[in-house]
PDB file of C-alpha atoms in Angstrom:
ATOM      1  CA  UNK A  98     143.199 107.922 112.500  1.00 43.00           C
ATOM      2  CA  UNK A  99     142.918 110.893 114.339  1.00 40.00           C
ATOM      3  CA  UNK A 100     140.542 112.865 111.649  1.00 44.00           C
ATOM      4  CA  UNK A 101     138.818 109.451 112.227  1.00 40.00           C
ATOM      5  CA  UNK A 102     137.921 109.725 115.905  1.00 40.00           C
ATOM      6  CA  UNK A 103     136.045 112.494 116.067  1.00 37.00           C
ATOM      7  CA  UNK A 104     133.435 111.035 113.648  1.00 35.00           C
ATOM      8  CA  UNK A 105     133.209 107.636 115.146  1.00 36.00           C
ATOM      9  CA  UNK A 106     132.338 109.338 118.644  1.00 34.00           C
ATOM     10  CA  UNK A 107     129.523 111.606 116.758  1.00 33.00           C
ATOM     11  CA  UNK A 108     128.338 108.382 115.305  1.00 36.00           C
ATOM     12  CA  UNK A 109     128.429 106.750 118.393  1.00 37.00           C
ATOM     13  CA  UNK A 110     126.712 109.269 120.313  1.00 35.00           C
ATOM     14  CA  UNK A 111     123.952 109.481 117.190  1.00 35.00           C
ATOM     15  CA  UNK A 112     123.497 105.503 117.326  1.00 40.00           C
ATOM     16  CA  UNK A 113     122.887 106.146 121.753  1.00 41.00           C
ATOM     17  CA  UNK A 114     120.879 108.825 121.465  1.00 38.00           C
ATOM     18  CA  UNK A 115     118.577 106.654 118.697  1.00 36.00           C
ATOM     19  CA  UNK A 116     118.437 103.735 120.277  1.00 38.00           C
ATOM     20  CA  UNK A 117     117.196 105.979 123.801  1.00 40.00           C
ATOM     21  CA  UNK A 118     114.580 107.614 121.842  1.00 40.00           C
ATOM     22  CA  UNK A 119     113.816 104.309 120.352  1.00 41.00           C
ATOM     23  CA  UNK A 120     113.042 103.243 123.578  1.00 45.00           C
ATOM     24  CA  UNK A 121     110.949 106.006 125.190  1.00 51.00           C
ATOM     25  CA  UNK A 122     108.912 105.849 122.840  1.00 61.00           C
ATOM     26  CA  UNK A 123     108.347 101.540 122.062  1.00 83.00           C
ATOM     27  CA  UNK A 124     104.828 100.580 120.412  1.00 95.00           C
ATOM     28  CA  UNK A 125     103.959  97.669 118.920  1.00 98.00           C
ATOM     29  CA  UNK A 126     101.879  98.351 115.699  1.00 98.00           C
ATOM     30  CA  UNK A 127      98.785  96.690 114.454  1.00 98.00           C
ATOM     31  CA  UNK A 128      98.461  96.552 111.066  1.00 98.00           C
ATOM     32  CA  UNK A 129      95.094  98.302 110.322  1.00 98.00           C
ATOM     33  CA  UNK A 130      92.117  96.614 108.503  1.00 98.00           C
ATOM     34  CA  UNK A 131      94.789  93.786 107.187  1.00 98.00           C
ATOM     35  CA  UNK A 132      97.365  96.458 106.815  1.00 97.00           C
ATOM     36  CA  UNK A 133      97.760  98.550 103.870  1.00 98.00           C
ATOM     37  CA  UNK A 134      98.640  96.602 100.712  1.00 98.00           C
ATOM     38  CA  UNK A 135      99.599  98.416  96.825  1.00 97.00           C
ATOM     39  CA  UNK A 136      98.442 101.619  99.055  1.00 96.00           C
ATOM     40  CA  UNK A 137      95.121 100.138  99.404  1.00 98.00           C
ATOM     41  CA  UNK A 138      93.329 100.375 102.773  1.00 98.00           C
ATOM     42  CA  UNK A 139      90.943  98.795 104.302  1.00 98.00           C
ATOM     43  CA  UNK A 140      90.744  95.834 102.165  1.00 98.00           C
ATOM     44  CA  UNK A 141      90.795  92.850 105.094  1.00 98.00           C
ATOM     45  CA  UNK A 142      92.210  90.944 102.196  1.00 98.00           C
ATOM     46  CA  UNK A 143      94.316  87.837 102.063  1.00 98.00           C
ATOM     47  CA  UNK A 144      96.869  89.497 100.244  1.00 98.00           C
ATOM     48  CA  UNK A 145      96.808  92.260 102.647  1.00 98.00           C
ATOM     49  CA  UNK A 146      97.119  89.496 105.697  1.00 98.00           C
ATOM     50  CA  UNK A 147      99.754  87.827 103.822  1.00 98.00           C
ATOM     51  CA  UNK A 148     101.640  90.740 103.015  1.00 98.00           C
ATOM     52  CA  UNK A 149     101.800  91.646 106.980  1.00 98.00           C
ATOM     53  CA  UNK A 150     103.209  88.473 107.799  1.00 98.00           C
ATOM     54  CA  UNK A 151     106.098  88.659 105.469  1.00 98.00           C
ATOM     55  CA  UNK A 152     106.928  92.623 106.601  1.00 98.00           C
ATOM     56  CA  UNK A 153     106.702  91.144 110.258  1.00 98.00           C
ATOM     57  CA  UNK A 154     103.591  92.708 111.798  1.00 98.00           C
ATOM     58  CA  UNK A 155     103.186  90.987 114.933  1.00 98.00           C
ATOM     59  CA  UNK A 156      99.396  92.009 115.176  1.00 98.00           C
ATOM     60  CA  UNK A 157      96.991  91.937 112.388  1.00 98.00           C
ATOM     61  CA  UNK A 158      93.744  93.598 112.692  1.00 98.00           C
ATOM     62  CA  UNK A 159      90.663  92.462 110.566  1.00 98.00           C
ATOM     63  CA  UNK A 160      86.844  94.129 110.933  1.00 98.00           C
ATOM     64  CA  UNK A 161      84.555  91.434 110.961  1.00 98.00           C
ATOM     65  CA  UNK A 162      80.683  91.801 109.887  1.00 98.00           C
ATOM     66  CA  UNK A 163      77.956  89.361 109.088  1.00 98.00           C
ATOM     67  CA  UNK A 164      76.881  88.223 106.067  1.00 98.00           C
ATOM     68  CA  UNK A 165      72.716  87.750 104.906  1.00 98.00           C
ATOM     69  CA  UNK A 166      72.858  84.200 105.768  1.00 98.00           C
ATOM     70  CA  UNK A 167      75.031  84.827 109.007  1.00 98.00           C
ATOM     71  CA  UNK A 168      78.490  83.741 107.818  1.00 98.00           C
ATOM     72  CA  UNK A 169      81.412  85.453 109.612  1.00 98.00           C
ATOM     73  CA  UNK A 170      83.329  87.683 107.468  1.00 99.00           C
ATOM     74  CA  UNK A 171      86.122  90.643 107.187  1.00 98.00           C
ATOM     75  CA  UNK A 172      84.520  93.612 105.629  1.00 98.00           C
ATOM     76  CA  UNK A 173      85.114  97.197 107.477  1.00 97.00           C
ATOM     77  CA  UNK A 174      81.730  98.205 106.386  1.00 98.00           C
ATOM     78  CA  UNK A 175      79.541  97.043 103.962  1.00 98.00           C
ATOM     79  CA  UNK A 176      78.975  99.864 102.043  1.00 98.00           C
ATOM     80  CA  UNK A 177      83.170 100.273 101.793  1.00 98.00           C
ATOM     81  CA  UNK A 178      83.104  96.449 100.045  1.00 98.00           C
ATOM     82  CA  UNK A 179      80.280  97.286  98.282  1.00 98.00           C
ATOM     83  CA  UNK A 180      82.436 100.053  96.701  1.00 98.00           C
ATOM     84  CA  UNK A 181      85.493  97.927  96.456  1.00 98.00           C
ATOM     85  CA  UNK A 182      83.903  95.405  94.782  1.00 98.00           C
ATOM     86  CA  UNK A 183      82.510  97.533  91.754  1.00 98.00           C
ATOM     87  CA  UNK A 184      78.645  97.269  93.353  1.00 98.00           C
ATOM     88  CA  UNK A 185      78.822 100.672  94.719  1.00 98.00           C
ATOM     89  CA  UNK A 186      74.869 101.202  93.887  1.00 97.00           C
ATOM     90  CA  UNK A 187      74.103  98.715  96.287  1.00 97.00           C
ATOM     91  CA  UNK A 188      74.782 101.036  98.925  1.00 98.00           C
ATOM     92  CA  UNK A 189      75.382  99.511 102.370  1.00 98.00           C
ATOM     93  CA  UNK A 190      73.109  96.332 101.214  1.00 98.00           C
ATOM     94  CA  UNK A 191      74.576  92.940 103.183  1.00 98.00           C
ATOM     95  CA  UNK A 192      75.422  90.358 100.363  1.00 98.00           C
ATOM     96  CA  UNK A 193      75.155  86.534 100.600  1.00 98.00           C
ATOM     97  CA  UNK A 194      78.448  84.640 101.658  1.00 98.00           C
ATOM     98  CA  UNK A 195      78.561  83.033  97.981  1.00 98.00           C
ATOM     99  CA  UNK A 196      78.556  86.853  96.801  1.00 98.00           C
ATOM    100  CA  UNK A 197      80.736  87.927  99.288  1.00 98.00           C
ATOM    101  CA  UNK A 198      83.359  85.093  98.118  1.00 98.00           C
ATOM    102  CA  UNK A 199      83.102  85.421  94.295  1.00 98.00           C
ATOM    103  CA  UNK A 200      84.031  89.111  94.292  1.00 98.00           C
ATOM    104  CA  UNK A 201      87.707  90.949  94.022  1.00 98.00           C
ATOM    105  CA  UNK A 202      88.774  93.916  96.241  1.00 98.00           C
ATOM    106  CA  UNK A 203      89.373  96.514  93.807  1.00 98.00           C
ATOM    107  CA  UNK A 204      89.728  93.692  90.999  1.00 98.00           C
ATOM    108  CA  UNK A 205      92.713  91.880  92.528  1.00 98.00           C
ATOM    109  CA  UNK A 206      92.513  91.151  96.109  1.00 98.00           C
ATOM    110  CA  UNK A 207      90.403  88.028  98.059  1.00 98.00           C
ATOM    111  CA  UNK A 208      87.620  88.604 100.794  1.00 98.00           C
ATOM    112  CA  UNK A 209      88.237  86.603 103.778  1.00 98.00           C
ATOM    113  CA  UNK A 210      86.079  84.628 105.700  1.00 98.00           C
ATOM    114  CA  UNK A 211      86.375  84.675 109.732  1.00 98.00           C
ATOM    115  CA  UNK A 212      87.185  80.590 109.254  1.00 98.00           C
ATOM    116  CA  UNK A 213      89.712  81.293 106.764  1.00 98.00           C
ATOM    117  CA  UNK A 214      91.534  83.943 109.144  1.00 98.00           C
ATOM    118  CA  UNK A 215      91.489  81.194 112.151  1.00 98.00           C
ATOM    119  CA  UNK A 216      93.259  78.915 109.573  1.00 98.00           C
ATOM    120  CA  UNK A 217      95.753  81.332 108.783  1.00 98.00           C
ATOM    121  CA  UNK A 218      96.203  82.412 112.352  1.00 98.00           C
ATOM    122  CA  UNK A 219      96.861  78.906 113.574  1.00 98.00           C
ATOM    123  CA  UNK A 220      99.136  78.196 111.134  1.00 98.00           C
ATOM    124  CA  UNK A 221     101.324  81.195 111.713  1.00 98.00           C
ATOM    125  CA  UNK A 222     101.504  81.137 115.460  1.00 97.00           C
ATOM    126  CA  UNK A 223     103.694  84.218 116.217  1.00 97.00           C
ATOM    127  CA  UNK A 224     100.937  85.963 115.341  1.00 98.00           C
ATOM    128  CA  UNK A 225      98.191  87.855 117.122  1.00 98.00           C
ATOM    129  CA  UNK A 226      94.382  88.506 115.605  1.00 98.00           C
ATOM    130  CA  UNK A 227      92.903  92.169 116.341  1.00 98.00           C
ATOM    131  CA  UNK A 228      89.390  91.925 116.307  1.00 98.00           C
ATOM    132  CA  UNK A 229      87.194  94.950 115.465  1.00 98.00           C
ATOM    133  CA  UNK A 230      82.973  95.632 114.973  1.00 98.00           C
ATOM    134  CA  UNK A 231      82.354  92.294 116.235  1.00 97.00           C
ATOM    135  CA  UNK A 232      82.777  91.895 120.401  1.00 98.00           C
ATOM    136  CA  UNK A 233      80.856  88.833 121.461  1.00 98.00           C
ATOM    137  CA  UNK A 234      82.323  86.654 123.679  1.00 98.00           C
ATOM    138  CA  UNK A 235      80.071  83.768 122.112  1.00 98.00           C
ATOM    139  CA  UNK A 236      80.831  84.306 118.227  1.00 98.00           C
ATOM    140  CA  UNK A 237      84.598  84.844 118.767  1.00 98.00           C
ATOM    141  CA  UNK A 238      85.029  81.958 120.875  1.00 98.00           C
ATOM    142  CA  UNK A 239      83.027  79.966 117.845  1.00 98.00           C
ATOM    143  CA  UNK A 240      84.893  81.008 115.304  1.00 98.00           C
ATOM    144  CA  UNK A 241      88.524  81.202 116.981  1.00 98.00           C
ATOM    145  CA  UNK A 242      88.137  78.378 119.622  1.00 97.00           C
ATOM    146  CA  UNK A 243      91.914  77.846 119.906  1.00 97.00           C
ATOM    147  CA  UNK A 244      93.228  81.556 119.440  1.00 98.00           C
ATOM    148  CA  UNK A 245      92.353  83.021 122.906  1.00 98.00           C
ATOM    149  CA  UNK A 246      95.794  83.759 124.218  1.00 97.00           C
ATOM    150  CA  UNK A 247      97.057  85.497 120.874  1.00 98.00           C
ATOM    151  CA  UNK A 248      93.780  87.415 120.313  1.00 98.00           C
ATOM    152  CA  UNK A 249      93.407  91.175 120.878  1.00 98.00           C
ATOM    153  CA  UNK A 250      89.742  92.545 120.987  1.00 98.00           C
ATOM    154  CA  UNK A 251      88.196  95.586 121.307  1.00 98.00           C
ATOM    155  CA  UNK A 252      85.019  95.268 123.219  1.00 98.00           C
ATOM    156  CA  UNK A 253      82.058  97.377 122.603  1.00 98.00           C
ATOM    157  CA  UNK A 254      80.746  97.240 126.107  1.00 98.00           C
ATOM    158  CA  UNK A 255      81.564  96.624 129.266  1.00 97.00           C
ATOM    159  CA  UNK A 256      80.029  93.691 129.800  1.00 98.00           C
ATOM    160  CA  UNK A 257      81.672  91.948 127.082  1.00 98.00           C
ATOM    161  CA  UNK A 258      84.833  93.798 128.307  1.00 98.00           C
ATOM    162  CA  UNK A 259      84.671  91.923 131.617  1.00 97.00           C
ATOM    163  CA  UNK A 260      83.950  88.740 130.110  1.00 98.00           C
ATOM    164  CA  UNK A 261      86.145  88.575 127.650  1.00 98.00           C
ATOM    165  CA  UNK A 262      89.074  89.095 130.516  1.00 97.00           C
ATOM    166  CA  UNK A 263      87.573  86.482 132.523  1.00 97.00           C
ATOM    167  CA  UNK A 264      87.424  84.348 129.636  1.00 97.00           C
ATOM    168  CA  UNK A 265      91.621  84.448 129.546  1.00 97.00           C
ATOM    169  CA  UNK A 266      91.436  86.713 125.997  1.00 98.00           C
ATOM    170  CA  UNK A 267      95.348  87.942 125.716  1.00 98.00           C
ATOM    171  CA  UNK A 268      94.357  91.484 125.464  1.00 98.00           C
ATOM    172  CA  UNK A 269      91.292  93.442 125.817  1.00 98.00           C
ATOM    173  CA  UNK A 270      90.388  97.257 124.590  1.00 98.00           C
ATOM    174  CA  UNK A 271      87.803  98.895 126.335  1.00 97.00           C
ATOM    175  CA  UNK A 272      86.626 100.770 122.907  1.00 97.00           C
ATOM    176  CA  UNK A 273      86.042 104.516 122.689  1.00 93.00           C
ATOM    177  CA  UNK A 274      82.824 103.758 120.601  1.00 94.00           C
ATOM    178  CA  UNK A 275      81.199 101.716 123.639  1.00 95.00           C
ATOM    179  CA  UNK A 276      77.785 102.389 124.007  1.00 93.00           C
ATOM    180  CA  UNK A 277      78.113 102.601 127.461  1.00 95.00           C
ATOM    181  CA  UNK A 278      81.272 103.981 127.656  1.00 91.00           C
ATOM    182  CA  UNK A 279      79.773 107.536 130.069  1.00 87.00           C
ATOM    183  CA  UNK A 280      78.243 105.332 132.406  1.00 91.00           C
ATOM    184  CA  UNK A 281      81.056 103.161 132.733  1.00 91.00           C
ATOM    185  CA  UNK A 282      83.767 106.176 132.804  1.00 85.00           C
ATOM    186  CA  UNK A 283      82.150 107.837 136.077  1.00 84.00           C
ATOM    187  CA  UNK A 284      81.209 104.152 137.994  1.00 89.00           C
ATOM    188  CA  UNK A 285      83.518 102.241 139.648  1.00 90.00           C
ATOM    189  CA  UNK A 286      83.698  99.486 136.923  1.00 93.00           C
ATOM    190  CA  UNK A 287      86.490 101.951 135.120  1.00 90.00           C
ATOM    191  CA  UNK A 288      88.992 101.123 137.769  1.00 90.00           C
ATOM    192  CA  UNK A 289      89.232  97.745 135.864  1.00 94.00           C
ATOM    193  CA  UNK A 290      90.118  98.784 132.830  1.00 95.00           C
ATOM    194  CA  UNK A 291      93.529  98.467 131.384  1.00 96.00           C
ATOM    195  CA  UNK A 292      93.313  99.480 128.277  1.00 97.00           C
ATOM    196  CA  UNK A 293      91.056 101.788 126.340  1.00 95.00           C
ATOM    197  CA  UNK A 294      91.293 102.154 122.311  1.00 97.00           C
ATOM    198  CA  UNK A 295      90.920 105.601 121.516  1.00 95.00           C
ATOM    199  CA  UNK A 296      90.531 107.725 118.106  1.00 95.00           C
ATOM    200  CA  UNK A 297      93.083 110.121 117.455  1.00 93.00           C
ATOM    201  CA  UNK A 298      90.375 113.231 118.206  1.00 92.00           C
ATOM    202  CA  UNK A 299      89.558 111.506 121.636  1.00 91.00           C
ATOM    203  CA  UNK A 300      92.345 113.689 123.556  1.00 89.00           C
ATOM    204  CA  UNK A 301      90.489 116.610 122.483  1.00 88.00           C
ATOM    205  CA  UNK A 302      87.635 115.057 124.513  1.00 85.00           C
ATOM    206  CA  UNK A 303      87.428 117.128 127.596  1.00 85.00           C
ATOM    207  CA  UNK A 304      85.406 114.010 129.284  1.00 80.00           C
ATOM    208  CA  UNK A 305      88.623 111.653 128.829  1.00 83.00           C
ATOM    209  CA  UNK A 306      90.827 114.664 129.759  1.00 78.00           C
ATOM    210  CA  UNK A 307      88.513 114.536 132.822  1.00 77.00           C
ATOM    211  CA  UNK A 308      88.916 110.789 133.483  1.00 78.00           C
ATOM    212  CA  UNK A 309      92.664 110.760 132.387  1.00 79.00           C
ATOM    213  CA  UNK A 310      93.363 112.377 135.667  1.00 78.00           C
ATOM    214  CA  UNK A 311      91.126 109.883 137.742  1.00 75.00           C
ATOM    215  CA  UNK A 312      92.450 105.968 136.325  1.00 82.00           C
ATOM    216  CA  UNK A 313      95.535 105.110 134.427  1.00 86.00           C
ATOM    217  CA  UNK A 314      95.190 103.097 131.823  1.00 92.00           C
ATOM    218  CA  UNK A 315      97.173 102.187 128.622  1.00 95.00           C
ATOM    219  CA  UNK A 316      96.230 103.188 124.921  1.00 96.00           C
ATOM    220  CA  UNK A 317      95.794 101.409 121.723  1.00 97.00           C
ATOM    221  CA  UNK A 318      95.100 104.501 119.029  1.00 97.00           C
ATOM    222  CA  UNK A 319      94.262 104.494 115.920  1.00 97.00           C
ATOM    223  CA  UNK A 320      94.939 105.346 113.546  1.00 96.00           C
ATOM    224  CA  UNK A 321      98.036 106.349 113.102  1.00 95.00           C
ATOM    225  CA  UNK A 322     101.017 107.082 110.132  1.00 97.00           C
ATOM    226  CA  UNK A 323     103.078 108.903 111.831  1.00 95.00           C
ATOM    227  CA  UNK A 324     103.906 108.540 115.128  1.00 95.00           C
ATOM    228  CA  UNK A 325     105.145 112.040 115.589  1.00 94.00           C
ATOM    229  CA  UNK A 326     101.648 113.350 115.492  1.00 93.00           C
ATOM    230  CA  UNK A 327     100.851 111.511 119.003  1.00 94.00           C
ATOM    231  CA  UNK A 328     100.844 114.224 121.782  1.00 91.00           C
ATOM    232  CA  UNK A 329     103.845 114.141 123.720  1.00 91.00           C
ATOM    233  CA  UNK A 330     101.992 114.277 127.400  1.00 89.00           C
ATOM    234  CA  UNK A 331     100.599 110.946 126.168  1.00 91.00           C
ATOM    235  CA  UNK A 332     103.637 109.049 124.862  1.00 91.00           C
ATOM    236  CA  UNK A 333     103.907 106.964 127.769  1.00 91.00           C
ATOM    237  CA  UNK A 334     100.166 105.985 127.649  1.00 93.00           C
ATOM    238  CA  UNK A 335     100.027 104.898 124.222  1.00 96.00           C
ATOM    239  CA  UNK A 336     101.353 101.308 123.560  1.00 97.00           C
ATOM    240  CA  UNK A 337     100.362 100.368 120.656  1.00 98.00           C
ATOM    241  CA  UNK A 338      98.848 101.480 117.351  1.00 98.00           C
ATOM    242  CA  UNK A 339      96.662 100.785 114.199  1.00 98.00           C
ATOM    243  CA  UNK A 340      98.587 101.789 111.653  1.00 98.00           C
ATOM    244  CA  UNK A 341      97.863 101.617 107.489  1.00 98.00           C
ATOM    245  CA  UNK A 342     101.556 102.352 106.103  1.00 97.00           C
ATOM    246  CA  UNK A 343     104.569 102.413 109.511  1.00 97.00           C
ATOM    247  CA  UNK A 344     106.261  98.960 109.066  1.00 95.00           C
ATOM    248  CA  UNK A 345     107.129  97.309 112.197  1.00 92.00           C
TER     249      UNK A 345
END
């Protein structure tokens, strides 16, 4: 017993000083683009979406895009499903919905249409939709009328930003890719944002090193597979991350 007690204090002391660094350091993970699925990313795929919900992702991103005939969709680009699909010489040509349906991600995995995620989403209502490419206040209230308060977007300007809040969205990213995003950095419109989804090269910005200093806000970042690689100085800003591969 006594050769015992020294190594259940170590172990102790191991399982504190874990659970502390645990902690400090909380995110809550988004899984990126569907989340990662055989090692495939980027596929927005029901599989994919599926697949997240039975490893326990919480938040489930999906980029969504237009088709020709203007039917909601998840693609991240349409040049990347044009090369997923096996119609790479099509370059980044839009295709029809009917094409868009009747094609395989990589031969195995099934495109999703935006009315197909809402189905899913309601159905499964511990989970929260990520929204990316697609910021419209209009559109996502069409497509996701009764998914407001477990919907995350990122809003490409800051108009649609300060809608979006008004309109009672659960969480809304200011996105580093906003159009406007100078103008709105050195006005006094930045005081209302919360939170601002940033790239992981955007700390080596010196304008948000600049602004950093001026507002506080909190940081989604993407994207991310290892968590040690965020900068220490900004642990306690960033609260959550797009991530391919780290399981909740």
């Amino acid at each position: 017993m006594k050769n015992l007690l020294p190594l259940l204090l170590l172990t102790l002391l191991f399982s504190c000083s874990t659970a502390e660094k645990n902690e400090e350091y909380h995110l809550e993970y988004i899984a990126h683009a569907g989340g990662a699925i055989d090692s495939c990313i980027y596929t927005n795929s029901r599989e994919a979406m599926e697949q997240a919900l039975e490893e326990g992702y919480r938040f489930v991103e999906f980029d969504l895009l237009f088709t020709s005939d203007s039917v909601l969709v998840a693609a991240h680009s349409w040049s990347d499903f044009n090369n997923m699909t096996g119609f790479a010489h099509w370059g980044d040509s839009v295709p029809s919905f009917s094409d868009f349906s009747a094609r395989k991600i990589y031969g195995l995995y099934t495109p999703l249409s935006a009315d197909e995620i809402n189905t899913f989403f309601e159905l499964n209502e511990d989970l929260f939709l990520v929204t990316d490419k697609i910021s419209e206040p209009g559109v996502l209230e069409r497509y996701f009328p009764n998914l407001k308060d477990r919907m995350v977007v990122e809003a490409f300007s800051y108009e649609h930003y300060r809608r979006l809040k008004s309109e009672g969205y659960f969480r809304v990213f200011y996105s580093c890719m906003a159009q406007d995003l100078t103008a709105t950095l050195f006005s006094s419109d930045f005081e209302n944002v919360e939170w601002l989804a940033l790239h992981t090269s955007g700390f080596k910005n010196p304008i948000f090193r600049l602004i950093e200093n001026i507002h506080q806000f909190d940081i989604a970042l993407f994207t991310i597979d290892n968590v040690d690689s965020i900068p220490e100085k900004y642990r306690e800003s960033v609260k959550m991350v797009y991530t391919n591969f780290i399981k909740p």
